[in-house]
């Protein structure tokens, strides 16, 4: 949060985006260029009726970036992705109205896709699309987008045209190593999409069912039998607890607290003294979020205290930790976790449900390097300006 006192008598227009613009300082010496001078807006070229899969802002993944799911409920004007021409094509950008949602870089993987006209679709004219995608998705870029979107609510989709962003004058001002890393991050946002299941039905004799919540949560309860339960591969599953002697600064001999923010890729913000008797996780343990709908999981890189909203899984074979964390963060693990959640106001995962969480054997032997679980905005902010 930032506060500023402005004498409005010296301004002809009281546009909040313009009044608060001096508060935003880009952490770079690159020249600032108006967004509208390096992009050209695109117009929707088709319409659809309900039943057609369409990419909408609500179907984006707010943390990882990319497209989570498509909807079949949308009807109205759309963009269709073509290989070339004046219509939406690879290399163009889709900017959602909400700055907390990620900007999408259209690629060959989207050919033929239909996109809601709720997006501001633009074509980079004299700037590398990958650079512009990164600038708009980093934390500072989202802040700038947020200021302007507040100022123009209800005034149409062309609100970003006057905003200023740092743009390299020549392509050689940013080297190939940086571009390569940006390409890797952008590719990581293209995860498997969830199937857009709007409605389903099945015939069930509820007198024979012991868990109605499972029957009502999925058309295929059998997926909960596909794999080995977590309790079979863990020596212990324990939930963290509140601990005394917490500090917002690193204490001498203190232990960093692993909370849900840390599981999502952030850094520790609290430390606890060993005298506070915390639940402690060691390297090789897997940490899993106990509350919320996001499937955050992470293999502990070292000794840490376990927050009350986090489970610690002590594996019998610690080498299986990275593969298990990757599976729990992936699409299949996310879908199964949603089935087992309980609670309405604050969805939570009970210890008994986590214990029976099924994990395929192939996931435990996955030897790929662990993916970066930090939010997209944080990854880009640190890469661009470090």
Coordinates of C-alpha atoms in Angstrom, one line a residue:
X1 CA 0.0 0.0 0.0
X2 CA 1.2 3.5 -0.8
X3 CA -0.3 6.9 0.3
X4 CA 0.1 10.2 -1.5
X5 CA -1.5 13.6 -1.0
X6 CA -2.2 15.4 -4.2
X7 CA -3.5 19.0 -4.7
X8 CA -6.3 18.4 -7.2
X9 CA -6.5 22.1 -8.1
X10 CA -3.4 21.7 -10.2
X11 CA -4.9 19.0 -12.4
X12 CA -7.5 19.4 -15.1
X13 CA -8.4 15.7 -15.0
X14 CA -8.8 13.6 -11.9
X15 CA -8.0 10.3 -13.5
X16 CA -6.7 8.1 -10.7
X17 CA -4.4 6.2 -13.0
X18 CA -2.7 9.5 -14.0
X19 CA -2.7 10.9 -10.5
X20 CA -1.0 7.9 -9.0
X21 CA 1.3 7.1 -11.8
X22 CA 4.3 8.9 -10.1
X23 CA 4.1 6.3 -7.3
X24 CA 5.1 3.5 -9.7
X25 CA 8.8 3.4 -10.4
X26 CA 10.0 0.7 -12.9
X27 CA 13.2 -0.9 -11.5
X28 CA 15.0 -0.3 -14.8
X29 CA 16.7 2.4 -16.8
X30 CA 15.0 1.3 -20.0
X31 CA 13.0 4.1 -21.8
X32 CA 9.3 4.1 -21.1
X33 CA 7.1 3.8 -24.1
X34 CA 3.3 4.2 -24.3
X35 CA 1.6 0.9 -24.7
X36 CA -0.5 2.1 -27.6
X37 CA 2.5 3.1 -29.6
X38 CA 3.9 -0.4 -29.7
X39 CA 0.7 -2.4 -30.1
X40 CA -2.3 -2.5 -32.3
X41 CA -5.7 -3.6 -30.9
X42 CA -7.7 -6.4 -32.6
X43 CA -11.4 -6.9 -33.0
X44 CA -13.5 -9.9 -32.4
X45 CA -14.2 -11.7 -35.7
X46 CA -16.9 -14.2 -34.9
X47 CA -19.8 -15.1 -32.5
X48 CA -20.6 -18.3 -30.8
X49 CA -23.6 -19.8 -29.0
X50 CA -23.7 -21.8 -25.7
X51 CA -22.1 -25.2 -25.9
X52 CA -18.9 -24.2 -27.7
X53 CA -15.6 -24.3 -25.6
X54 CA -14.4 -20.7 -25.2
X55 CA -11.4 -19.3 -23.4
X56 CA -12.5 -16.7 -20.9
X57 CA -10.7 -14.6 -18.2
X58 CA -12.4 -16.7 -15.5
X59 CA -10.7 -19.8 -17.0
X60 CA -7.1 -18.6 -16.4
X61 CA -4.8 -19.8 -13.7
X62 CA -4.1 -16.8 -11.4
X63 CA -0.9 -18.2 -9.9
X64 CA 0.8 -20.4 -12.5
X65 CA -0.5 -18.4 -15.5
X66 CA -1.9 -20.0 -18.7
X67 CA -5.3 -21.5 -19.3
X68 CA -6.8 -23.7 -16.7
X69 CA -10.1 -24.5 -18.4
X70 CA -12.5 -23.4 -21.1
X71 CA -16.2 -22.9 -20.6
X72 CA -19.2 -24.0 -22.7
X73 CA -21.6 -21.4 -21.1
X74 CA -20.3 -18.4 -23.0
X75 CA -22.2 -16.9 -25.9
X76 CA -21.4 -13.8 -27.8
X77 CA -18.5 -12.2 -29.8
X78 CA -15.2 -14.1 -29.9
X79 CA -11.7 -14.0 -31.4
X80 CA -10.6 -17.1 -33.3
X81 CA -6.9 -18.0 -33.5
X82 CA -5.7 -18.3 -37.1
X83 CA -2.3 -19.1 -38.5
X84 CA -1.8 -15.7 -40.1
X85 CA -3.7 -12.6 -41.3
X86 CA -5.4 -9.7 -39.5
X87 CA -7.2 -12.0 -37.0
X88 CA -5.8 -13.2 -33.7
X89 CA -2.7 -15.3 -34.4
X90 CA 0.4 -16.6 -32.6
X91 CA 2.5 -13.8 -31.2
X92 CA -0.5 -11.7 -30.2
X93 CA -1.4 -11.0 -26.5
X94 CA -4.7 -11.5 -24.6
X95 CA -5.0 -9.0 -21.7
X96 CA -7.8 -9.8 -19.1
X97 CA -9.7 -6.9 -17.5
X98 CA -8.6 -8.1 -14.0
X99 CA -4.9 -7.3 -13.3
X100 CA -4.7 -10.3 -10.9
X101 CA -5.2 -12.5 -13.9
X102 CA -2.3 -13.4 -16.3
X103 CA -1.7 -12.1 -19.8
X104 CA -1.7 -14.9 -22.4
X105 CA 0.8 -15.0 -25.2
X106 CA -1.0 -16.7 -28.1
X107 CA 1.0 -19.6 -29.5
X108 CA 0.6 -22.4 -32.2
X109 CA -0.9 -24.5 -29.4
X110 CA -4.0 -22.2 -29.5
X111 CA -4.7 -22.5 -33.3
X112 CA -8.4 -22.8 -33.8
X113 CA -9.3 -21.8 -30.3
X114 CA -12.1 -19.4 -29.6
X115 CA -11.4 -16.5 -27.1
X116 CA -14.0 -14.3 -25.4
X117 CA -14.1 -10.6 -26.4
X118 CA -13.7 -9.8 -22.7
X119 CA -10.0 -9.8 -23.4
X120 CA -8.2 -6.9 -24.8
X121 CA -6.4 -8.5 -27.8
X122 CA -3.4 -6.7 -29.1
X123 CA -0.6 -7.3 -31.6
X124 CA 2.9 -6.1 -30.7
X125 CA 4.1 -3.9 -33.5
X126 CA 7.7 -2.8 -32.7
X127 CA 8.5 -4.9 -29.6
X128 CA 9.2 -8.5 -29.0
X129 CA 6.0 -10.2 -27.9
X130 CA 7.8 -12.3 -25.3
X131 CA 9.2 -9.2 -23.6
X132 CA 5.9 -7.5 -23.5
X133 CA 4.2 -10.6 -22.1
X134 CA 6.8 -10.7 -19.3
X135 CA 6.5 -7.0 -18.6
X136 CA 2.7 -7.2 -18.3
X137 CA 2.8 -10.3 -16.1
X138 CA 5.5 -9.3 -13.6
X139 CA 4.5 -7.8 -10.2
X140 CA 5.3 -4.2 -11.2
X141 CA 3.4 -4.6 -14.5
X142 CA 0.3 -6.0 -12.7
X143 CA 0.4 -3.0 -10.4
X144 CA 0.4 -0.6 -13.4
X145 CA -2.4 -2.5 -15.0
X146 CA -4.4 -2.4 -11.8
X147 CA -4.1 1.3 -11.4
X148 CA -5.5 2.0 -14.8
X149 CA -8.2 -0.7 -14.7
X150 CA -9.6 1.0 -11.5
X151 CA -9.7 4.3 -13.4
X152 CA -11.6 3.2 -16.4
X153 CA -14.2 0.7 -15.1
X154 CA -17.1 0.6 -17.6
X155 CA -15.2 2.6 -20.3
X156 CA -14.4 -0.3 -22.6
X157 CA -11.5 -2.6 -23.3
X158 CA -8.9 -0.1 -24.6
X159 CA -7.8 1.1 -21.2
X160 CA -4.2 0.1 -21.4
X161 CA -3.3 2.1 -24.5
X162 CA -1.9 5.1 -22.7
X163 CA 0.1 3.3 -20.0
X164 CA 3.9 3.4 -20.1
X165 CA 6.1 0.3 -20.0
X166 CA 9.8 -0.1 -20.3
X167 CA 10.6 -1.4 -23.8
X168 CA 14.1 -2.1 -25.2
X169 CA 14.9 0.2 -28.1
X170 CA 16.8 -2.6 -29.9
X171 CA 16.5 -6.3 -29.5
X172 CA 20.2 -6.6 -28.7
X173 CA 19.6 -4.6 -25.4
X174 CA 18.5 -7.8 -23.8
X175 CA 20.6 -10.9 -24.3
X176 CA 19.8 -14.4 -25.4
X177 CA 20.2 -15.9 -21.9
X178 CA 17.4 -13.8 -20.5
X179 CA 15.2 -14.5 -23.5
X180 CA 15.9 -18.3 -23.1
X181 CA 14.8 -18.1 -19.5
X182 CA 11.7 -16.2 -20.4
X183 CA 10.8 -18.8 -23.0
X184 CA 11.2 -21.5 -20.3
X185 CA 8.9 -19.7 -17.9
X186 CA 6.3 -19.0 -20.6
X187 CA 6.3 -22.7 -21.7
X188 CA 5.8 -23.7 -18.0
X189 CA 2.4 -21.9 -18.1
X190 CA 1.1 -24.3 -20.7
X191 CA 0.0 -27.0 -18.4
X192 CA -2.7 -29.5 -19.1
X193 CA -6.2 -28.0 -19.1
X194 CA -9.0 -29.3 -17.0
X195 CA -11.9 -30.6 -19.0
X196 CA -14.7 -28.1 -18.9
X197 CA -17.4 -30.4 -17.3
X198 CA -20.5 -28.2 -16.9
X199 CA -23.0 -30.9 -15.8
X200 CA -23.1 -34.6 -15.3
X201 CA -25.4 -37.2 -13.9
X202 CA -25.3 -40.8 -12.8
X203 CA -27.7 -43.3 -11.1
X204 CA -26.6 -44.2 -7.6
X205 CA -28.3 -46.2 -4.8
X206 CA -27.5 -43.9 -1.9
X207 CA -28.5 -46.6 0.6
X208 CA -25.3 -48.4 -0.4
X209 CA -23.1 -45.4 -0.3
X210 CA -21.3 -44.4 2.9
X211 CA -20.0 -41.0 1.7
X212 CA -22.5 -39.0 -0.2
X213 CA -20.1 -36.0 -0.5
X214 CA -17.8 -38.1 -2.7
X215 CA -20.7 -39.3 -4.8
X216 CA -21.9 -35.7 -5.3
X217 CA -18.4 -34.3 -6.0
X218 CA -17.4 -36.4 -9.0
X219 CA -19.0 -38.5 -11.7
X220 CA -16.2 -41.0 -11.3
X221 CA -15.5 -41.9 -7.6
X222 CA -13.3 -44.8 -8.8
X223 CA -10.4 -42.4 -9.3
X224 CA -9.9 -42.4 -5.6
X225 CA -9.0 -46.1 -5.8
X226 CA -6.4 -45.6 -8.6
X227 CA -3.0 -45.6 -6.8
X228 CA -1.4 -46.3 -3.4
X229 CA -2.8 -44.3 -0.5
X230 CA -0.4 -41.7 1.0
X231 CA -0.5 -43.4 4.4
X232 CA 1.2 -46.5 2.8
X233 CA 4.2 -44.5 1.7
X234 CA 4.5 -42.3 4.7
X235 CA 5.9 -43.1 8.1
X236 CA 3.9 -40.2 9.6
X237 CA 1.5 -37.5 8.5
X238 CA 1.4 -34.7 10.9
X239 CA -0.3 -31.2 10.9
X240 CA 1.6 -28.2 12.1
X241 CA 0.5 -26.3 15.2
X242 CA 0.8 -22.8 16.6
X243 CA 4.1 -22.1 18.1
X244 CA 5.3 -19.4 20.5
X245 CA 8.3 -17.1 20.2
X246 CA 7.4 -16.1 16.6
X247 CA 9.4 -13.3 15.0
X248 CA 9.3 -11.4 11.7
X249 CA 13.1 -11.3 11.7
X250 CA 15.5 -14.2 11.5
X251 CA 16.4 -15.2 15.1
X252 CA 19.7 -16.6 16.2
X253 CA 19.1 -20.3 16.0
X254 CA 15.6 -19.7 14.7
X255 CA 13.7 -22.0 12.4
X256 CA 11.9 -20.6 9.3
X257 CA 8.2 -21.2 9.3
X258 CA 6.8 -23.0 6.2
X259 CA 3.3 -21.6 5.7
X260 CA 1.1 -21.7 2.6
X261 CA 2.9 -18.7 1.2
X262 CA 6.1 -20.6 1.3
X263 CA 4.5 -23.6 -0.4
X264 CA 3.4 -21.3 -3.2
X265 CA 7.0 -20.3 -3.9
X266 CA 7.4 -17.4 -1.6
X267 CA 10.1 -16.8 1.0
X268 CA 9.7 -17.3 4.7
X269 CA 8.5 -14.3 6.6
X270 CA 8.4 -15.7 10.1
X271 CA 10.9 -17.6 12.3
X272 CA 10.3 -19.5 15.5
X273 CA 12.5 -20.3 18.4
X274 CA 13.0 -24.1 19.1
X275 CA 11.8 -23.3 22.6
X276 CA 8.4 -22.7 21.0
X277 CA 8.1 -26.5 20.5
X278 CA 7.0 -26.3 16.8
X279 CA 6.4 -29.3 14.6
X280 CA 9.6 -29.6 12.5
X281 CA 10.0 -30.9 9.0
X282 CA 13.3 -32.1 7.7
X283 CA 14.8 -32.2 4.2
X284 CA 13.0 -34.9 2.2
X285 CA 9.6 -34.3 3.9
X286 CA 6.8 -33.1 1.7
X287 CA 4.7 -30.2 2.8
X288 CA 1.0 -30.0 1.8
X289 CA -1.5 -27.2 2.2
X290 CA -4.3 -28.1 4.7
X291 CA -6.7 -25.3 3.7
X292 CA -7.7 -23.6 0.5
X293 CA -8.4 -24.8 -2.9
X294 CA -4.9 -24.5 -4.4
X295 CA -3.0 -27.7 -4.5
X296 CA 0.3 -26.3 -3.1
X297 CA 2.8 -28.9 -2.1
X298 CA 6.6 -28.7 -1.8
X299 CA 9.5 -30.9 -0.8
X300 CA 11.3 -29.4 2.1
X301 CA 14.8 -28.2 1.2
X302 CA 15.9 -28.1 4.8
X303 CA 14.8 -27.9 8.4
X304 CA 11.6 -25.8 8.9
X305 CA 8.8 -25.3 11.3
X306 CA 5.4 -26.4 10.0
X307 CA 2.6 -23.8 10.1
X308 CA -0.8 -24.8 11.5
X309 CA -2.3 -24.8 8.0
X310 CA 0.2 -27.2 6.6
X311 CA 0.7 -31.0 6.7
X312 CA 4.1 -32.6 6.9
X313 CA 4.4 -36.0 5.1
X314 CA 7.4 -38.0 6.4
X315 CA 8.1 -40.4 3.6
X316 CA 9.5 -43.9 4.1
X317 CA 11.6 -43.3 1.0
X318 CA 12.7 -39.6 1.0
X319 CA 13.8 -39.9 -2.6
X320 CA 10.2 -40.0 -3.6
X321 CA 9.6 -36.5 -2.3
X322 CA 10.2 -34.4 -5.5
X323 CA 8.0 -36.7 -7.6
X324 CA 5.2 -36.7 -5.0
X325 CA 5.2 -32.9 -4.7
X326 CA 5.1 -32.6 -8.5
X327 CA 2.1 -34.9 -8.7
X328 CA 0.2 -33.1 -6.0
X329 CA 0.8 -29.8 -7.8
X330 CA -0.2 -31.2 -11.1
X331 CA -3.5 -31.4 -12.8
X332 CA -4.4 -35.0 -11.8
X333 CA -3.4 -34.4 -8.2
X334 CA -5.3 -31.1 -8.1
X335 CA -8.5 -32.7 -9.4
X336 CA -8.4 -35.5 -6.8
X337 CA -7.7 -33.0 -4.0
X338 CA -10.8 -31.1 -5.0
X339 CA -12.9 -34.2 -4.5
X340 CA -11.7 -34.7 -1.0
X341 CA -12.1 -31.1 0.2
X342 CA -14.7 -30.4 2.9
X343 CA -16.1 -27.2 4.2
X344 CA -17.8 -24.3 2.4
X345 CA -16.5 -21.0 3.8
X346 CA -12.9 -22.3 4.1
X347 CA -12.3 -25.5 2.1
X348 CA -10.0 -27.8 4.0
X349 CA -8.4 -31.2 3.7
X350 CA -8.9 -33.5 6.6
X351 CA -6.0 -35.7 7.8
X352 CA -8.1 -38.9 7.2
X353 CA -8.8 -37.8 3.6
X354 CA -5.1 -36.9 3.0
X355 CA -4.1 -40.3 4.4
X356 CA -6.1 -42.1 1.7
X357 CA -5.2 -39.8 -1.1
X358 CA -4.2 -42.1 -4.0
X359 CA -0.9 -41.7 -5.8
X360 CA 0.1 -43.7 -8.9
X361 CA 3.4 -45.5 -8.6
X362 CA 4.7 -43.8 -11.7
X363 CA 4.4 -40.4 -10.0
X364 CA 6.8 -41.5 -7.3
X365 CA 9.5 -42.5 -9.7
X366 CA 9.3 -39.3 -11.7
X367 CA 12.9 -38.1 -11.9
X368 CA 12.4 -34.8 -13.7
X369 CA 13.7 -31.7 -12.0
X370 CA 11.1 -30.1 -9.7
X371 CA 9.3 -27.3 -11.4
X372 CA 9.3 -23.7 -10.1
X373 CA 6.2 -23.4 -8.0
X374 CA 6.6 -19.7 -7.4
X375 CA 3.7 -17.5 -8.8
X376 CA 4.3 -16.3 -12.3
X377 CA 4.4 -12.7 -11.3
X378 CA 7.2 -13.3 -8.7
X379 CA 9.3 -15.4 -11.1
X380 CA 9.2 -12.7 -13.8
X381 CA 9.8 -9.8 -11.3
X382 CA 13.0 -11.4 -10.0
X383 CA 14.2 -12.5 -13.4
X384 CA 13.7 -9.2 -15.1
X385 CA 15.1 -6.8 -12.5
X386 CA 17.6 -8.9 -10.6

